[in-house]
Amino acid sequence: MVLSEEIAKNISPSSTSMDRETATDAVNDSTMRSVKLQTSQGMVEAKQIGDPDGIPVLTVHGMAKGLVWEWEKAAEALAARGCLVTMPNFHSLHATAPGHSSHATIEAIESLASQLKRGDQGVVLMGKSWGGSIALKFAGSHPALVSKLVLAAPAAATEAAMSEAAAETLLLWTRDDPSFRKAETLATARAGMKQEFHDTGGHRIIADYIPGLIKFVLGVAA
């Protein structure tokens, strides 16, 4: 199914005609657009950017409501190189909000990844902090739906979950992040995992991550 049709199908019945036009026009521009997508748990608000026929990238944000769109600069950089990036706001649906059932969030991600994947190619799944832990669990339980995994400061992730995830993985962290002590433990949990640690930036997705992220996702230099 052409993705613009999938998006239009999954727009809420209560959406305005403008919402529907925006979804239908997704193939016509590379601007950041707001959409509503159907999941097994209900409708989630999302932002989306890029080529509907490009490499599908799905992000999972951290716990803070104020940082829901923290992946946006990275999304713009990937979209400029031909990817389709979808950024759900899991706070927009009670069942999937941080602090509620991680199982419900994982099921919602399954719905989205199933819609976005290209044939046998899964999505590139990128998670930060809480979202990194959720993304890691999902990659371990749904390997066919994840082609690559990007984890930014997944402070609550476990060594067991890291060892179970088969997807090629990039681990991102900053050394001044209070949770960085967890990085060394996770970095040794699985052989062959790519790692990129920066000195400063705190518990945020920083611009310095973007060149390495592009190289990892696309296999080319930024």
Short mmCIF file of C-alpha atoms in Angstrom, two decimals:
data_model
loop_
_atom_site.label_atom_id
_atom_site.label_comp_id
_atom_site.label_asym_id
_atom_site.label_seq_id
_atom_site.Cartn_x
_atom_site.Cartn_y
_atom_site.Cartn_z
CA MET A 1 0.00 0.00 0.00
CA VAL A 2 1.25 3.50 -0.85
CA LEU A 3 2.00 5.18 2.45
CA SER A 4 -0.03 8.31 1.72
CA GLU A 5 -3.09 6.05 1.40
CA GLU A 6 -2.19 4.32 4.67
CA ILE A 7 -1.87 7.65 6.44
CA ALA A 8 -5.18 8.91 5.05
CA LYS A 9 -6.90 5.67 6.11
CA ASN A 10 -5.59 6.06 9.64
CA ILE A 11 -6.63 9.68 10.12
CA SER A 12 -9.23 9.95 12.85
CA PRO A 13 -12.84 10.21 11.61
CA SER A 14 -13.10 13.43 13.60
CA SER A 15 -10.13 14.98 11.78
CA THR A 16 -10.78 18.09 9.72
CA SER A 17 -10.60 18.23 5.94
CA MET A 18 -7.33 20.09 6.38
CA ASP A 19 -5.92 17.09 8.27
CA ARG A 20 -6.94 14.82 5.43
CA GLU A 21 -5.46 17.12 2.79
CA THR A 22 -2.21 17.31 4.73
CA ALA A 23 -2.05 13.52 4.96
CA THR A 24 -2.84 13.06 1.26
CA ASP A 25 -0.24 15.63 0.27
CA ALA A 26 2.45 13.83 2.28
CA VAL A 27 4.05 12.57 -0.93
CA ASN A 28 4.30 16.09 -2.36
CA ASP A 29 6.65 17.87 0.02
CA SER A 30 9.34 17.38 2.63
CA THR A 31 7.91 19.67 5.32
CA MET A 32 7.17 18.47 8.81
CA ARG A 33 3.50 17.56 8.98
CA SER A 34 1.14 16.56 11.78
CA VAL A 35 -0.88 13.37 11.39
CA LYS A 36 -2.97 11.04 13.53
CA LEU A 37 -2.21 7.34 13.18
CA GLN A 38 -4.26 4.33 14.23
CA THR A 39 -2.66 1.79 16.56
CA SER A 40 -3.99 -1.24 18.38
CA GLN A 41 -4.36 1.03 21.43
CA GLY A 42 -6.14 3.91 19.68
CA MET A 43 -5.17 7.03 17.76
CA VAL A 44 -1.81 8.66 18.42
CA GLU A 45 -0.72 12.10 17.33
CA ALA A 46 2.50 12.15 15.33
CA LYS A 47 4.77 14.26 13.19
CA GLN A 48 6.09 12.92 9.92
CA ILE A 49 8.63 14.11 7.38
CA GLY A 50 10.28 12.72 4.28
CA ASP A 51 9.82 10.52 1.24
CA PRO A 52 7.06 7.91 1.65
CA ASP A 53 9.17 5.52 -0.41
CA GLY A 54 12.32 6.12 1.65
CA ILE A 55 13.85 4.13 4.49
CA PRO A 56 11.22 4.05 7.26
CA VAL A 57 12.40 5.48 10.58
CA LEU A 58 10.25 5.37 13.74
CA THR A 59 11.18 7.29 16.90
CA VAL A 60 10.25 6.83 20.56
CA HIS A 61 10.64 9.88 22.80
CA GLY A 62 11.64 10.07 26.46
CA MET A 63 9.36 10.56 29.45
CA ALA A 64 9.22 14.37 29.51
CA LYS A 65 6.18 15.87 27.77
CA GLY A 66 8.20 18.94 26.90
CA LEU A 67 10.68 16.89 24.88
CA VAL A 68 8.25 14.82 22.82
CA TRP A 69 9.68 16.21 19.56
CA GLU A 70 13.32 15.97 20.63
CA TRP A 71 14.16 13.80 17.61
CA GLU A 72 12.99 16.55 15.23
CA LYS A 73 16.41 17.89 14.09
CA ALA A 74 17.66 14.37 13.48
CA ALA A 75 14.42 13.62 11.61
CA GLU A 76 14.93 16.62 9.34
CA ALA A 77 18.49 15.54 8.57
CA LEU A 78 17.42 11.99 7.73
CA ALA A 79 14.45 13.17 5.67
CA ALA A 80 16.75 15.42 3.65
CA ARG A 81 18.60 12.26 2.66
CA GLY A 82 15.51 10.37 1.57
CA CYS A 83 14.17 8.71 4.73
CA LEU A 84 10.58 8.80 5.96
CA VAL A 85 10.63 9.65 9.67
CA THR A 86 7.56 9.16 11.87
CA MET A 87 7.58 10.59 15.41
CA PRO A 88 4.60 9.47 17.52
CA ASN A 89 3.60 11.38 20.63
CA PHE A 90 2.82 8.57 23.04
CA HIS A 91 1.63 11.12 25.60
CA SER A 92 -1.32 11.79 23.28
CA LEU A 93 -2.85 8.40 24.12
CA HIS A 94 -3.45 7.50 27.77
CA ALA A 95 -2.66 3.80 27.37
CA THR A 96 0.77 4.44 25.81
CA ALA A 97 1.94 7.39 27.89
CA PRO A 98 5.15 6.96 29.90
CA GLY A 99 4.34 5.69 33.36
CA HIS A 100 1.53 3.48 32.14
CA SER A 101 1.78 0.02 30.58
CA SER A 102 4.96 -0.55 28.59
CA HIS A 103 3.16 -3.53 27.05
CA ALA A 104 0.54 -1.19 25.56
CA THR A 105 3.26 1.07 24.15
CA ILE A 106 5.05 -1.90 22.59
CA GLU A 107 1.79 -3.06 21.00
CA ALA A 108 1.24 0.44 19.59
CA ILE A 109 4.77 0.43 18.17
CA GLU A 110 4.02 -2.93 16.58
CA SER A 111 1.02 -1.40 14.81
CA LEU A 112 3.05 1.53 13.52
CA ALA A 113 6.07 -0.52 12.49
CA SER A 114 3.82 -2.95 10.62
CA GLN A 115 2.30 -0.05 8.68
CA LEU A 116 5.64 1.58 7.90
CA LYS A 117 7.87 -1.36 7.00
CA ARG A 118 8.80 -2.00 3.35
CA GLY A 119 8.13 -5.62 2.45
CA ASP A 120 10.53 -7.70 4.49
CA GLN A 121 12.51 -4.64 5.57
CA GLY A 122 11.71 -3.49 9.08
CA VAL A 123 11.94 0.06 10.39
CA VAL A 124 14.93 1.85 11.81
CA LEU A 125 13.77 2.25 15.42
CA MET A 126 15.26 5.14 17.42
CA GLY A 127 14.56 5.59 21.13
CA LYS A 128 15.81 8.03 23.74
CA SER A 129 15.90 7.46 27.53
CA TRP A 130 12.54 5.84 28.42
CA GLY A 131 11.94 5.47 24.71
CA GLY A 132 15.30 3.75 24.32
CA SER A 133 14.34 1.11 26.87
CA ILE A 134 10.98 0.59 25.12
CA ALA A 135 12.65 0.41 21.71
CA LEU A 136 15.14 -2.14 22.99
CA LYS A 137 12.38 -4.36 24.39
CA PHE A 138 10.49 -4.09 21.13
CA ALA A 139 13.53 -5.01 19.04
CA GLY A 140 14.05 -8.10 21.18
CA SER A 141 10.45 -9.27 20.91
CA HIS A 142 9.78 -8.22 17.28
CA PRO A 143 13.04 -8.76 15.37
CA ALA A 144 11.34 -8.97 11.98
CA LEU A 145 10.02 -5.42 12.37
CA VAL A 146 13.35 -3.74 13.22
CA SER A 147 16.15 -3.42 10.68
CA LYS A 148 18.38 -1.16 12.80
CA LEU A 149 18.21 0.15 16.35
CA VAL A 150 19.41 3.51 17.69
CA LEU A 151 19.50 3.99 21.46
CA ALA A 152 20.20 7.41 22.96
CA ALA A 153 20.92 7.26 26.71
CA PRO A 154 18.57 4.31 27.44
CA ALA A 155 19.15 4.61 31.18
CA ALA A 156 16.55 2.01 32.21
CA ALA A 157 17.66 -0.61 29.69
CA THR A 158 19.02 -3.93 30.96
CA GLU A 159 21.98 -6.02 29.85
CA ALA A 160 19.63 -8.95 29.25
CA ALA A 161 17.45 -6.89 26.89
CA MET A 162 20.54 -5.63 25.07
CA SER A 163 21.82 -9.14 24.52
CA GLU A 164 18.44 -10.29 23.18
CA ALA A 165 18.10 -7.61 20.50
CA ALA A 166 19.45 -8.96 17.22
CA ALA A 167 19.24 -5.76 15.15
CA GLU A 168 22.39 -3.83 14.32
CA THR A 169 22.60 -1.24 17.09
CA LEU A 170 24.08 2.23 17.63
CA LEU A 171 24.43 3.38 21.26
CA LEU A 172 24.61 7.16 21.83
CA TRP A 173 25.46 8.90 25.11
CA THR A 174 27.18 11.95 26.58
CA ARG A 175 29.69 11.59 29.37
CA ASP A 176 28.19 14.47 31.38
CA ASP A 177 24.79 12.75 31.42
CA PRO A 178 24.08 11.63 35.02
CA SER A 179 23.02 8.26 33.62
CA PHE A 180 26.28 7.70 31.72
CA ARG A 181 27.50 5.19 34.30
CA LYS A 182 25.04 2.78 32.69
CA ALA A 183 26.70 3.18 29.29
CA GLU A 184 29.74 1.04 30.01
CA THR A 185 27.61 -1.79 31.31
CA LEU A 186 25.33 -1.80 28.26
CA ALA A 187 28.18 -1.30 25.81
CA THR A 188 29.72 -4.64 26.78
CA ALA A 189 26.44 -6.59 26.80
CA ARG A 190 26.70 -7.51 23.14
CA ALA A 191 29.64 -7.86 20.79
CA GLY A 192 29.80 -5.71 17.67
CA MET A 193 27.54 -2.92 18.87
CA LYS A 194 28.46 0.52 17.54
CA GLN A 195 29.03 3.20 20.16
CA GLU A 196 29.34 6.96 20.01
CA PHE A 197 30.01 8.85 23.23
CA HIS A 198 30.43 12.64 23.43
CA ASP A 199 31.85 14.69 26.28
CA THR A 200 29.02 17.18 26.75
CA GLY A 201 25.32 17.55 26.04
CA GLY A 202 23.58 16.16 29.10
CA HIS A 203 20.51 13.94 28.88
CA ARG A 204 19.46 15.28 25.48
CA ILE A 205 19.59 14.40 21.80
CA ILE A 206 22.41 16.64 20.63
CA ALA A 207 23.38 17.91 17.19
CA ASP A 208 26.69 16.07 17.44
CA TYR A 209 24.78 12.78 17.19
CA ILE A 210 23.42 13.56 13.74
CA PRO A 211 26.47 12.83 11.49
CA GLY A 212 27.01 9.43 13.11
CA LEU A 213 23.30 8.74 12.98
CA ILE A 214 23.17 9.43 9.24
CA LYS A 215 26.17 7.21 8.61
CA PHE A 216 24.64 4.39 10.65
CA VAL A 217 21.17 4.57 9.09
CA LEU A 218 22.23 5.16 5.48
CA GLY A 219 25.74 3.75 5.42
CA VAL A 220 27.15 7.04 4.06
CA ALA A 221 28.93 10.02 5.57
CA ALA A 222 26.83 13.07 6.51
#
